[in-house]
Amino acid sequence: MSDTMSGRPGTAGGAATVPRARTQESVPGGATSLVTEKGTTSIDDGVVAKIAGLAAREVSGVHAMGAGAARAFGSVRGMVGGDPNVSQGVSVEVGERQAAVDLDLVAEYGTAIPELAAAVRKNVIGAVERMCGLEVTEVNIRVDDVHLPDQDRGRDTDRSQDRGSDADQEPRVR
């Protein structure tokens, strides 16, 4: 499914001259900024998902996005040189003028989850509404896991032990 926003006239030139989308503007004839007499602009669901994913990752306290299997697949993709999937852990429903966003994320240990959810919700709504001109009706957040500070170090230790250990080898972590 796709959505539309206005192709308001801008001047030719750099990115600084491109106007930002607004949801409350109207044009002659009663049309909103999403649909104009001059035409429509389609915005793919994937575009909205990428914007929402990037906006969520900007918030301090978000360690990763996606449920366990999706994160594992993304980690394997990174190991083989693939580009990171910025829409991992993001699901969107886009209508004609509105969008709903569902996010799966991993919080850093020590982060207040209600405050994290509020900050992520605010950032995602602001980014999608500003960039797409869509009204965001809801942002549902599911915290799947908490990242502990020593988890990454523990994985390194496990990997070194899997390679084979000598009886004389000193442990890396005590």
Backbone as a printed PyTorch tensor [residue, N CA C, xyz], in Angstrom:
tensor([[[  0.8490,  -1.1670,   0.0000],
         [  0.0000,   0.0000,   0.0000],
         [  0.8910,   1.2240,   0.0000]],

        [[  0.4640,   2.2760,  -0.6450],
         [  1.2600,   3.4950,  -0.6840],
         [  0.4290,   4.6710,  -0.2100]],

        [[  1.0830,   5.7810,  -0.0390],
         [  0.4070,   6.9740,   0.4290],
         [  0.8590,   8.1490,  -0.3970]],

        [[  0.2590,   9.2920,  -0.1610],
         [  0.5760,  10.4580,  -0.9560],
         [  0.8990,  11.6470,  -0.0950]],

        [[  1.6780,  12.5550,  -0.6760],
         [  1.9160,  13.8520,  -0.0580],
         [  2.0760,  14.8560,  -1.1720]],

        [[  2.0350,  16.0960,  -0.8610],
         [  2.0450,  17.1170,  -1.9040],
         [  3.3970,  17.2350,  -2.5630]],

        [[  3.3640,  17.6530,  -3.7910],
         [  4.5880,  18.0100,  -4.4880],
         [  4.6450,  19.5220,  -4.5400]],

        [[  4.6350,  20.1750,  -3.3600],
         [  4.6360,  21.6360,  -3.3150],
         [  5.8210,  22.1810,  -4.0730]],

        [[  5.6060,  23.2840,  -4.7540],
         [  6.7110,  23.8290,  -5.5380],
         [  7.8410,  24.3070,  -4.6550]],

        [[  9.0450,  24.0010,  -5.0730],
         [ 10.2490,  24.4730,  -4.4010],
         [ 11.1620,  25.0090,  -5.4750]],

        [[ 12.1930,  25.6460,  -5.0870],
         [ 13.1060,  26.1690,  -6.0760],
         [ 14.1430,  25.1230,  -6.4060]],

        [[ 14.6540,  25.1840,  -7.6040],
         [ 15.7100,  24.2460,  -7.9910],
         [ 16.9610,  24.6000,  -7.2160]],

        [[ 17.6720,  23.5830,  -6.7870],
         [ 18.8840,  23.8690,  -6.0380],
         [ 19.1630,  22.8030,  -5.0210]],

        [[ 19.8650,  23.1650,  -3.9590],
         [ 20.3040,  22.2210,  -2.9440],
         [ 19.1860,  21.7850,  -2.0330]],

        [[ 19.5180,  20.8640,  -1.1680],
         [ 18.5460,  20.2890,  -0.2510],
         [ 17.9950,  21.3330,   0.7190]],

        [[ 18.7230,  22.3980,   0.9430],
         [ 18.2640,  23.4100,   1.8930],
         [ 17.0120,  24.1250,   1.4050]],

        [[ 16.7310,  24.0860,   0.1090],
         [ 15.5650,  24.7850,  -0.4270],
         [ 14.3190,  23.9050,  -0.4780]],

        [[ 14.4400,  22.6180,  -0.1190],
         [ 13.2950,  21.7200,  -0.1550],
         [ 12.4240,  21.9880,   1.0560]],

        [[ 11.1450,  22.3150,   0.8370],
         [ 10.2690,  22.5810,   1.9760],
         [  9.9650,  21.2980,   2.7350]],

        [[  9.7210,  21.4120,   4.0200],
         [  9.3680,  20.2790,   4.8540],
         [  7.8700,  20.0530,   4.7780]],

        [[  7.4630,  18.8010,   4.8000],
         [  6.0470,  18.4570,   4.7240],
         [  5.3350,  18.8790,   6.0010]],

        [[  4.1290,  19.3230,   5.8650],
         [  3.2990,  19.6970,   7.0060],
         [  1.9510,  19.0150,   6.8480]],

        [[  1.3800,  18.5410,   7.9420],
         [  0.1140,  17.8230,   7.8490],
         [ -1.0920,  18.7550,   7.9090]],

        [[ -0.9630,  19.9390,   8.4470],
         [ -2.1170,  20.8010,   8.6490],
         [ -2.3240,  21.8460,   7.5540]],

        [[ -1.4020,  21.9400,   6.6080],
         [ -1.5630,  22.9330,   5.5520],
         [ -2.6770,  22.5170,   4.6010]],

        [[ -3.2850,  23.4740,   3.9750],
         [ -4.2800,  23.1460,   2.9620],
         [ -4.0300,  24.0010,   1.7370]],

        [[ -4.5610,  23.5340,   0.6260],
         [ -4.4090,  24.2410,  -0.6350],
         [ -5.7980,  24.5900,  -1.1450]],

        [[ -5.9040,  25.4930,  -2.1320],
         [ -7.2200,  25.8610,  -2.6420],
         [ -8.0150,  24.6340,  -3.0750]],

        [[ -9.3170,  24.6830,  -2.8410],
         [-10.1720,  23.5710,  -3.2260],
         [-10.3970,  22.5960,  -2.0880]],

        [[ -9.8440,  22.8730,  -0.9050],
         [-10.0940,  22.0370,   0.2550],
         [ -9.2070,  20.8080,   0.3550]],

        [[ -8.2910,  20.5900,  -0.5530],
         [ -7.4160,  19.4200,  -0.4800],
         [ -6.3680,  19.6220,   0.6100]],

        [[ -5.9430,  18.5500,   1.2180],
         [ -4.8830,  18.6570,   2.2180],
         [ -3.5450,  18.6680,   1.5140]],

        [[ -2.4790,  18.8010,   2.2890],
         [ -1.1480,  18.8140,   1.6980],
         [ -0.7650,  17.4560,   1.1360]],

        [[ -1.5130,  16.4100,   1.4640],
         [ -1.1970,  15.0750,   0.9670],
         [ -1.7160,  14.8400,  -0.4450]],

        [[ -2.8060,  15.4710,  -0.7990],
         [ -3.3820,  15.3150,  -2.1280],
         [ -3.6540,  16.7130,  -2.6630]],

        [[ -3.1360,  17.0200,  -3.8420],
         [ -3.3340,  18.3370,  -4.4150],
         [ -3.9600,  18.2220,  -5.7920]],

        [[ -4.3960,  19.3530,  -6.3010],
         [ -4.9330,  19.4070,  -7.6560],
         [ -3.8290,  19.1740,  -8.6840]],

        [[ -2.5920,  19.4320,  -8.3000],
         [ -1.4520,  19.2920,  -9.2130],
         [ -0.9300,  17.8640,  -9.3000]],

        [[ -1.3290,  16.9900,  -8.3880],
         [ -0.8750,  15.6110,  -8.4390],
         [ -0.6390,  15.0300,  -7.0580]],

        [[ -0.1680,  13.8180,  -7.0600],
         [  0.0980,  13.1120,  -5.8060],
         [  1.5180,  12.5610,  -5.8090]],

        [[  2.0100,  12.3020,  -4.6260],
         [  3.3170,  11.6750,  -4.4610],
         [  3.1110,  10.4200,  -3.6330]],

        [[  3.5540,   9.2830,  -4.1480],
         [  3.4130,   8.0230,  -3.4270],
         [  4.6120,   7.8050,  -2.5190]],

        [[  4.3390,   7.3780,  -1.3040],
         [  5.3800,   7.0510,  -0.3460],
         [  5.2080,   5.5800,   0.0160]],

        [[  6.2030,   4.7660,  -0.2810],
         [  6.1420,   3.3390,  -0.0170],
         [  6.2110,   3.0620,   1.4800]],

        [[  5.6100,   1.9630,   1.9100],
         [  5.6530,   1.5690,   3.3160],
         [  7.0940,   1.4310,   3.8180]],

        [[  7.9700,   0.9380,   2.9520],
         [  9.3660,   0.7530,   3.3250],
         [ 10.0560,   2.0560,   3.6690]],

        [[  9.6540,   3.1310,   3.0130],
         [ 10.2250,   4.4480,   3.2950],
         [  9.8260,   4.8860,   4.7050]],

        [[  8.5610,   4.7300,   5.0320],
         [  8.0800,   5.1040,   6.3660],
         [  8.7630,   4.2320,   7.4250]],

        [[  8.9440,   2.9390,   7.1250],
         [  9.5970,   2.0360,   8.0750],
         [ 11.0490,   2.4470,   8.3100]],

        [[ 11.7640,   2.8330,   7.2570],
         [ 13.1540,   3.2670,   7.4280],
         [ 13.2380,   4.5330,   8.2650]],

        [[ 12.3670,   5.4800,   7.9870],
         [ 12.3660,   6.7320,   8.7520],
         [ 12.0860,   6.4470,  10.2260]],

        [[ 11.0890,   5.6010,  10.4920],
         [ 10.7470,   5.2620,  11.8740],
         [ 11.9000,   4.5200,  12.5540]],

        [[ 12.5410,   3.6020,  11.8380],
         [ 13.6530,   2.8460,  12.4120],
         [ 14.8380,   3.7240,  12.7530]],

        [[ 15.1740,   4.6240,  11.8510],
         [ 16.2880,   5.5430,  12.1100],
         [ 15.9690,   6.4770,  13.2740]],

        [[ 14.7290,   6.9650,  13.3190],
         [ 14.3300,   7.8710,  14.4050],
         [ 14.3670,   7.1550,  15.7530]],

        [[ 13.9550,   5.8980,  15.7920],
         [ 13.9760,   5.1470,  17.0480],
         [ 15.4060,   4.9070,  17.5110]],

        [[ 16.3040,   4.5960,  16.5720],
         [ 17.6950,   4.3120,  16.9260],
         [ 18.4410,   5.5500,  17.4140]],

        [[ 17.9450,   6.7450,  17.0870],
         [ 18.5830,   7.9870,  17.5300],
         [ 18.4490,   8.2050,  19.0330]],

        [[ 17.4820,   7.5530,  19.6590],
         [ 17.1940,   7.7870,  21.0740],
         [ 18.1920,   7.0180,  21.9380]],

        [[ 18.8050,   7.7130,  22.8670],
         [ 19.7500,   7.1020,  23.7930],
         [ 19.0050,   6.0980,  24.6680]],

        [[ 19.5650,   4.9080,  24.7940],
         [ 18.9240,   3.8550,  25.5810],
         [ 18.4000,   2.7300,  24.7170]],

        [[ 18.3060,   2.9540,  23.3970],
         [ 17.9130,   1.8920,  22.4660],
         [ 19.1930,   1.1900,  22.0410]],

        [[ 19.3240,  -0.0830,  22.4080],
         [ 20.5290,  -0.8410,  22.0570],
         [ 20.4200,  -1.4450,  20.6660]],

        [[ 19.2690,  -2.0390,  20.3570],
         [ 19.0720,  -2.7070,  19.0700],
         [ 17.5890,  -2.7300,  18.7580]],

        [[ 17.2860,  -3.1160,  17.5250],
         [ 15.8900,  -3.2030,  17.0940],
         [ 15.6270,  -4.6180,  16.5930]],

        [[ 14.4160,  -5.0890,  16.8110],
         [ 13.9950,  -6.3840,  16.3060],
         [ 13.9160,  -7.4200,  17.4070]],

        [[ 13.1110,  -8.4590,  17.1340],
         [ 13.0100,  -9.5860,  18.0540],
         [ 14.2620, -10.4530,  17.9030]],

        [[ 14.4030, -11.4710,  18.7180],
         [ 15.6090, -12.2930,  18.7630],
         [ 16.0520, -12.8510,  17.4210]],

        [[ 15.1360, -13.4830,  16.6710],
         [ 15.5020, -14.0890,  15.3850],
         [ 15.9290, -13.0310,  14.3750]],

        [[ 15.2350, -11.9110,  14.3530],
         [ 15.5760, -10.8360,  13.4070],
         [ 16.9470, -10.2510,  13.7340]],

        [[ 17.2540, -10.0850,  15.0170],
         [ 18.5670,  -9.5650,  15.4000],
         [ 19.6650, -10.5450,  15.0290]],

        [[ 19.4150, -11.8380,  15.2090],
         [ 20.4190, -12.8530,  14.8550],
         [ 20.6800, -12.8360,  13.3510]],

        [[ 19.6180, -12.7430,  12.5710],
         [ 19.7780, -12.7010,  11.1170],
         [ 20.5280, -11.4350,  10.7000]],

        [[ 20.2010, -10.3140,  11.3250],
         [ 20.8910,  -9.0600,  11.0270],
         [ 22.3620,  -9.1190,  11.3970]],

        [[ 22.6860,  -9.8270,  12.4840],
         [ 24.0760,  -9.9780,  12.8900],
         [ 24.8460, -10.8010,  11.8710]],

        [[ 24.2370, -11.8600,  11.3590],
         [ 24.8770, -12.6880,  10.3310],
         [ 25.0680, -11.8750,   9.0620]],

        [[ 24.0720, -11.0810,   8.7060],
         [ 24.1790, -10.2310,   7.5180],
         [ 25.3630,  -9.2760,   7.6510]],

        [[ 25.5590,  -8.7170,   8.8460],
         [ 26.6840,  -7.8110,   9.0820],
         [ 28.0270,  -8.5130,   8.9840]],

        [[ 28.0780,  -9.7810,   9.4020],
         [ 29.3370, -10.5310,   9.3540],
         [ 29.7850, -10.8200,   7.9270]],

        [[ 28.8240, -10.9740,   7.0170],
         [ 29.1750, -11.2850,   5.6290],
         [ 29.2640, -10.0300,   4.7710]],

        [[ 29.2170,  -8.8750,   5.3960],
         [ 29.4270,  -7.6210,   4.6760],
         [ 28.1650,  -6.9860,   4.1240]],

        [[ 27.0030,  -7.4720,   4.5310],
         [ 25.7560,  -6.8760,   4.0640],
         [ 25.4590,  -5.5670,   4.7680]],

        [[ 24.6670,  -4.7360,   4.1250],
         [ 24.2640,  -3.4730,   4.7310],
         [ 23.2950,  -3.7390,   5.8790]],

        [[ 23.3740,  -2.9530,   6.9410],
         [ 22.4270,  -3.1300,   8.0370],
         [ 21.0200,  -2.7610,   7.5850]],

        [[ 20.0410,  -3.4950,   8.0900],
         [ 18.6460,  -3.2490,   7.7490],
         [ 18.0830,  -2.2520,   8.7530]],

        [[ 17.9330,  -1.0000,   8.3480],
         [ 17.4830,   0.0370,   9.2810],
         [ 16.0120,  -0.0940,   9.6280]],

        [[ 15.2630,  -0.8830,   8.8610],
         [ 13.8490,  -1.0680,   9.1860],
         [ 13.6180,  -2.3550,   9.9740]],

        [[ 14.6950,  -3.0070,  10.4190],
         [ 14.5660,  -4.2080,  11.2520],
         [ 13.8580,  -3.8420,  12.5450]],

        [[ 12.8600,  -4.6300,  12.9050],
         [ 12.1080,  -4.3710,  14.1260],
         [ 11.0200,  -3.3350,  13.9630]],

        [[ 10.7370,  -2.9350,  12.7180],
         [  9.7300,  -1.9080,  12.4590],
         [  8.6540,  -2.4790,  11.5460]],

        [[  7.4230,  -2.2710,  11.9150],
         [  6.2900,  -2.6500,  11.0830],
         [  5.3860,  -1.4260,  10.9700]],

        [[  4.9440,  -1.1140,   9.7560],
         [  4.0880,   0.0550,   9.5780],
         [  2.8230,  -0.3170,   8.8100]],

        [[  1.7830,   0.4230,   9.0830],
         [  0.5550,   0.3800,   8.2920],
         [  0.3230,   1.8010,   7.8140]],

        [[  0.2690,   1.9790,   6.5110],
         [  0.1240,   3.3090,   5.9400],
         [ -1.2030,   3.3920,   5.2130]],

        [[ -1.9770,   4.4040,   5.5710],
         [ -3.2310,   4.6760,   4.8820],
         [ -3.0670,   5.8740,   3.9720]],

        [[ -4.1640,   6.4590,   3.5840],
         [ -4.0990,   7.6160,   2.6870],
         [ -3.4510,   8.8250,   3.3310]],

        [[ -3.7880,   9.0660,   4.6090],
         [ -3.2620,  10.2540,   5.2860],
         [ -2.6710,   9.9520,   6.6510]],

        [[ -2.7020,   8.6830,   7.0510],
         [ -2.2600,   8.3280,   8.3870],
         [ -1.3400,   7.1170,   8.3410]],

        [[ -0.5670,   6.9650,   9.3990],
         [  0.3170,   5.8050,   9.5350],
         [  0.3010,   5.3430,  10.9840]],

        [[  0.4540,   4.0300,  11.1690],
         [  0.6250,   3.4390,  12.4910],
         [  1.9320,   2.6700,  12.4600]],

        [[  2.6830,   2.7320,  13.5550],
         [  4.0130,   2.1370,  13.6120],
         [  4.0910,   1.1910,  14.8080]],

        [[  4.6670,   0.0000,  14.5760],
         [  4.9670,  -0.9490,  15.6420],
         [  6.4750,  -1.1440,  15.6800]],

        [[  7.0630,  -1.0640,  16.8770],
         [  8.5100,  -1.1940,  17.0390],
         [  8.8380,  -2.2900,  18.0350]],

        [[  9.8310,  -3.1220,  17.7060],
         [ 10.4110,  -4.0820,  18.6410],
         [ 11.8140,  -3.5940,  18.9420]],

        [[ 12.1350,  -3.4130,  20.2190],
         [ 13.4710,  -2.9110,  20.5310],
         [ 14.0540,  -3.5650,  21.7630]],

        [[ 15.3770,  -3.3990,  21.8880],
         [ 16.1360,  -3.8670,  23.0440],
         [ 16.6310,  -2.6250,  23.7730]],

        [[ 16.3210,  -2.5580,  25.0520],
         [ 16.7220,  -1.4120,  25.8660],
         [ 18.0550,  -1.6850,  26.5480]],

        [[ 18.8180,  -0.6370,  26.7530],
         [ 20.0500,  -0.7370,  27.5380],
         [ 19.6610,  -0.9080,  29.0070]],

        [[ 20.3970,  -1.7580,  29.7270],
         [ 20.1460,  -1.9480,  31.1490],
         [ 20.3430,  -0.6210,  31.8790]],

        [[ 19.4340,  -0.3200,  32.7950],
         [ 19.5120,   0.9050,  33.5660],
         [ 18.6400,   2.0160,  33.0080]],

        [[ 18.1420,   1.8360,  31.7960],
         [ 17.2820,   2.8360,  31.1820],
         [ 15.8540,   2.6580,  31.6940]],

        [[ 15.2160,   3.7420,  32.0640],
         [ 13.8220,   3.6860,  32.4920],
         [ 12.9620,   3.4350,  31.2600]],

        [[ 12.3420,   2.2760,  31.1920],
         [ 11.6290,   1.8630,  29.9850],
         [ 10.4470,   2.7800,  29.6560]],

        [[  9.6330,   3.2140,  30.6230],
         [  8.5470,   4.1420,  30.2550],
         [  9.0700,   5.4560,  29.6510]],

        [[ 10.1790,   5.9710,  30.1880],
         [ 10.7630,   7.1990,  29.6440],
         [ 11.3660,   6.9500,  28.2610]],

        [[ 11.9950,   5.7880,  28.0840],
         [ 12.5500,   5.4210,  26.7840],
         [ 11.4440,   5.3250,  25.7460]],

        [[ 10.3450,   4.6610,  26.1170],
         [  9.2250,   4.5130,  25.1830],
         [  8.6450,   5.8730,  24.7930]],

        [[  8.5140,   6.7680,  25.7560],
         [  7.9830,   8.1010,  25.4620],
         [  8.9140,   8.8660,  24.5250]],

        [[ 10.2220,   8.7680,  24.7510],
         [ 11.1890,   9.4740,  23.9040],
         [ 11.2080,   8.8920,  22.4910]],

        [[ 11.1650,   7.5620,  22.3830],
         [ 11.1360,   6.9250,  21.0590],
         [  9.8700,   7.3170,  20.3250]],

        [[  8.7380,   7.2540,  21.0230],
         [  7.4450,   7.5920,  20.4130],
         [  7.4740,   9.0270,  19.8810]],

        [[  7.9650,   9.9610,  20.6840],
         [  8.0190,  11.3710,  20.2800],
         [  8.9230,  11.5520,  19.0600]],

        [[ 10.0870,  10.9140,  19.0510],
         [ 11.0300,  11.0690,  17.9500],
         [ 10.4810,  10.4630,  16.6520]],

        [[  9.8550,   9.2970,  16.7540],
         [  9.3030,   8.6330,  15.5680],
         [  8.1510,   9.4470,  14.9950]],

        [[  7.2490,   9.8990,  15.8420],
         [  6.1140,  10.6960,  15.3670],
         [  6.6200,  11.9630,  14.6860]],

        [[  7.5510,  12.6500,  15.3140],
         [  8.0790,  13.8810,  14.7290],
         [  8.7250,  13.6530,  13.3760]],

        [[  9.5360,  12.6020,  13.2700],
         [ 10.2390,  12.3370,  12.0140],
         [  9.2790,  11.9480,  10.8930]],

        [[  8.3470,  11.0540,  11.1690],
         [  7.4160,  10.6000,  10.1230],
         [  6.4940,  11.7280,   9.6960]],

        [[  5.9660,  12.4810,  10.6470],
         [  5.0640,  13.5750,  10.2800],
         [  5.7980,  14.6660,   9.5070]],

        [[  7.0190,  14.9830,   9.9160],
         [  7.7780,  16.0350,   9.2450],
         [  8.2060,  15.6110,   7.8420]],

        [[  8.7050,  14.4010,   7.7180],
         [  9.2770,  13.9840,   6.4390],
         [  8.2400,  13.4540,   5.4500]],

        [[  7.1690,  12.8510,   5.9430],
         [  6.1880,  12.2250,   5.0470],
         [  4.8770,  12.9900,   4.9440]],

        [[  4.6150,  13.8590,   5.9090],
         [  3.3450,  14.5760,   5.8850],
         [  2.1760,  13.7020,   6.3070]],

        [[  2.4500,  12.5750,   6.9280],
         [  1.3990,  11.6720,   7.3980],
         [  1.1240,  11.9230,   8.8680]],

        [[ -0.1210,  11.8070,   9.2640],
         [ -0.4580,  11.8700,  10.6830],
         [ -0.1780,  10.4980,  11.2790]],

        [[  0.6300,  10.4420,  12.3220],
         [  0.9290,   9.1730,  12.9780],
         [ -0.1160,   8.9730,  14.0720]],

        [[ -0.9540,   7.9410,  13.9010],
         [ -2.0460,   7.7100,  14.8390],
         [ -1.5910,   6.9760,  16.0900]],

        [[ -0.5830,   6.1080,  15.9470],
         [ -0.0730,   5.3980,  17.1140],
         [  1.3220,   4.8510,  16.8390]],

        [[  2.0870,   4.7330,  17.9110],
         [  3.3960,   4.0840,  17.8660],
         [  3.3910,   3.0850,  19.0140]],

        [[  3.2640,   1.8060,  18.6720],
         [  3.2640,   0.7340,  19.6670],
         [  4.6860,   0.2250,  19.8320]],

        [[  5.1470,   0.1550,  21.0720],
         [  6.5250,  -0.2340,  21.3550],
         [  6.5160,  -1.4960,  22.1970]],

        [[  7.2730,  -2.4730,  21.7350],
         [  7.4400,  -3.7230,  22.4800],
         [  8.9170,  -3.8780,  22.8170]],

        [[  9.2280,  -3.9000,  24.1040],
         [ 10.6060,  -4.0930,  24.5410],
         [ 10.8090,  -5.6020,  24.6800]],

        [[ 11.6500,  -6.1690,  23.7930],
         [ 11.8630,  -7.6150,  23.7360],
         [ 12.9550,  -8.0990,  24.6650]],

        [[ 13.8900,  -7.2230,  25.0010],
         [ 15.0500,  -7.6600,  25.7750],
         [ 15.7070,  -6.4540,  26.4260]],

        [[ 16.5840,  -6.7230,  27.3680],
         [ 17.4150,  -5.7040,  28.0000],
         [ 18.8610,  -6.1130,  27.7630]],

        [[ 19.6490,  -5.1960,  27.2230],
         [ 21.0620,  -5.4710,  26.9680],
         [ 21.8560,  -5.1720,  28.2260]],

        [[ 22.5580,  -6.1790,  28.7160],
         [ 23.3800,  -6.0160,  29.9100],
         [ 24.7640,  -5.5320,  29.5150]],

        [[ 25.3990,  -4.7050,  30.3420],
         [ 26.7000,  -4.1330,  29.9890],
         [ 27.7830,  -5.1710,  29.7050]],

        [[ 27.7370,  -6.3210,  30.3730],
         [ 28.8000,  -7.3050,  30.1910],
         [ 28.4540,  -8.3860,  29.1630]],

        [[ 27.3400,  -8.2820,  28.4660],
         [ 26.9640,  -9.3090,  27.4950],
         [ 27.9640,  -9.4220,  26.3540]],

        [[ 28.4510,  -8.3270,  25.8280],
         [ 29.3860,  -8.3730,  24.7100],
         [ 30.7070,  -8.9930,  25.1280]],

        [[ 31.1960,  -8.6650,  26.3170],
         [ 32.4480,  -9.2560,  26.8050],
         [ 32.2820, -10.7490,  27.0190]],

        [[ 31.1360, -11.1710,  27.5070],
         [ 30.8710, -12.5860,  27.7310],
         [ 30.8920, -13.3850,  26.4460]],

        [[ 30.3970, -12.8220,  25.3720],
         [ 30.4000, -13.5020,  24.0770],
         [ 31.8270, -13.6940,  23.5840]],

        [[ 32.6890, -12.6960,  23.7550],
         [ 34.0830, -12.8280,  23.3350],
         [ 34.7650, -13.9510,  24.0990]],

        [[ 34.5000, -14.0540,  25.3880],
         [ 35.0970, -15.0980,  26.2080],
         [ 34.6020, -16.4640,  25.7540]],

        [[ 33.3020, -16.5880,  25.4880],
         [ 32.7470, -17.8590,  25.0280],
         [ 33.3750, -18.2860,  23.7120]],

        [[ 33.5740, -17.3690,  22.8000],
         [ 34.1590, -17.6940,  21.4990],
         [ 35.5900, -18.1930,  21.6490]],

        [[ 36.3730, -17.5910,  22.5330],
         [ 37.7600, -18.0210,  22.7000],
         [ 37.8020, -19.4130,  23.3100]],

        [[ 36.8670, -19.7410,  24.1670],
         [ 36.8370, -21.0690,  24.7530],
         [ 36.3750, -22.1030,  23.7420]],

        [[ 35.5130, -21.7300,  22.7970],
         [ 35.0360, -22.6470,  21.7730],
         [ 36.1520, -23.0420,  20.8140]],

        [[ 37.1500, -22.2130,  20.6390],
         [ 38.2360, -22.4990,  19.7080],
         [ 39.1640, -23.5820,  20.2440]],

        [[ 39.0090, -23.9390,  21.4820],
         [ 39.8930, -24.9410,  22.0920],
         [ 40.6940, -24.2600,  23.1680]],

        [[ 40.7040, -24.8660,  24.3280],
         [ 41.4290, -24.2210,  25.4120],
         [ 42.4840, -25.1660,  25.9540]],

        [[ 43.6150, -24.6210,  26.2910],
         [ 44.6780, -25.3870,  26.9300],
         [ 44.4810, -25.2930,  28.4350]],

        [[ 44.9850, -26.2910,  29.1340],
         [ 44.8480, -26.2860,  30.5860],
         [ 45.6400, -25.1490,  31.2060]],

        [[ 46.7320, -24.7270,  30.5270],
         [ 47.5800, -23.6640,  31.0590],
         [ 47.0890, -22.2700,  30.7230]],

        [[ 46.0950, -22.1660,  29.8570],
         [ 45.6260, -20.8550,  29.4030],
         [ 44.9260, -20.1230,  30.5380]],

        [[ 45.2970, -18.8780,  30.7250],
         [ 44.6890, -18.0300,  31.7520],
         [ 43.2870, -17.6120,  31.3030]],

        [[ 42.3350, -17.5810,  32.1790],
         [ 41.0030, -17.0850,  31.8120],
         [ 41.0690, -15.5830,  31.5130]],

        [[ 40.2680, -15.1460,  30.5600],
         [ 40.2610, -13.7430,  30.1780],
         [ 39.5240, -12.8850,  31.1770]],

        [[ 38.5240, -13.4680,  31.8220],
         [ 37.7190, -12.7110,  32.7800],
         [ 37.6490, -13.5180,  34.0720]],

        [[ 37.8600, -12.8590,  35.1890],
         [ 37.7560, -13.5510,  36.4880],
         [ 36.6640, -12.9470,  37.2890]]])
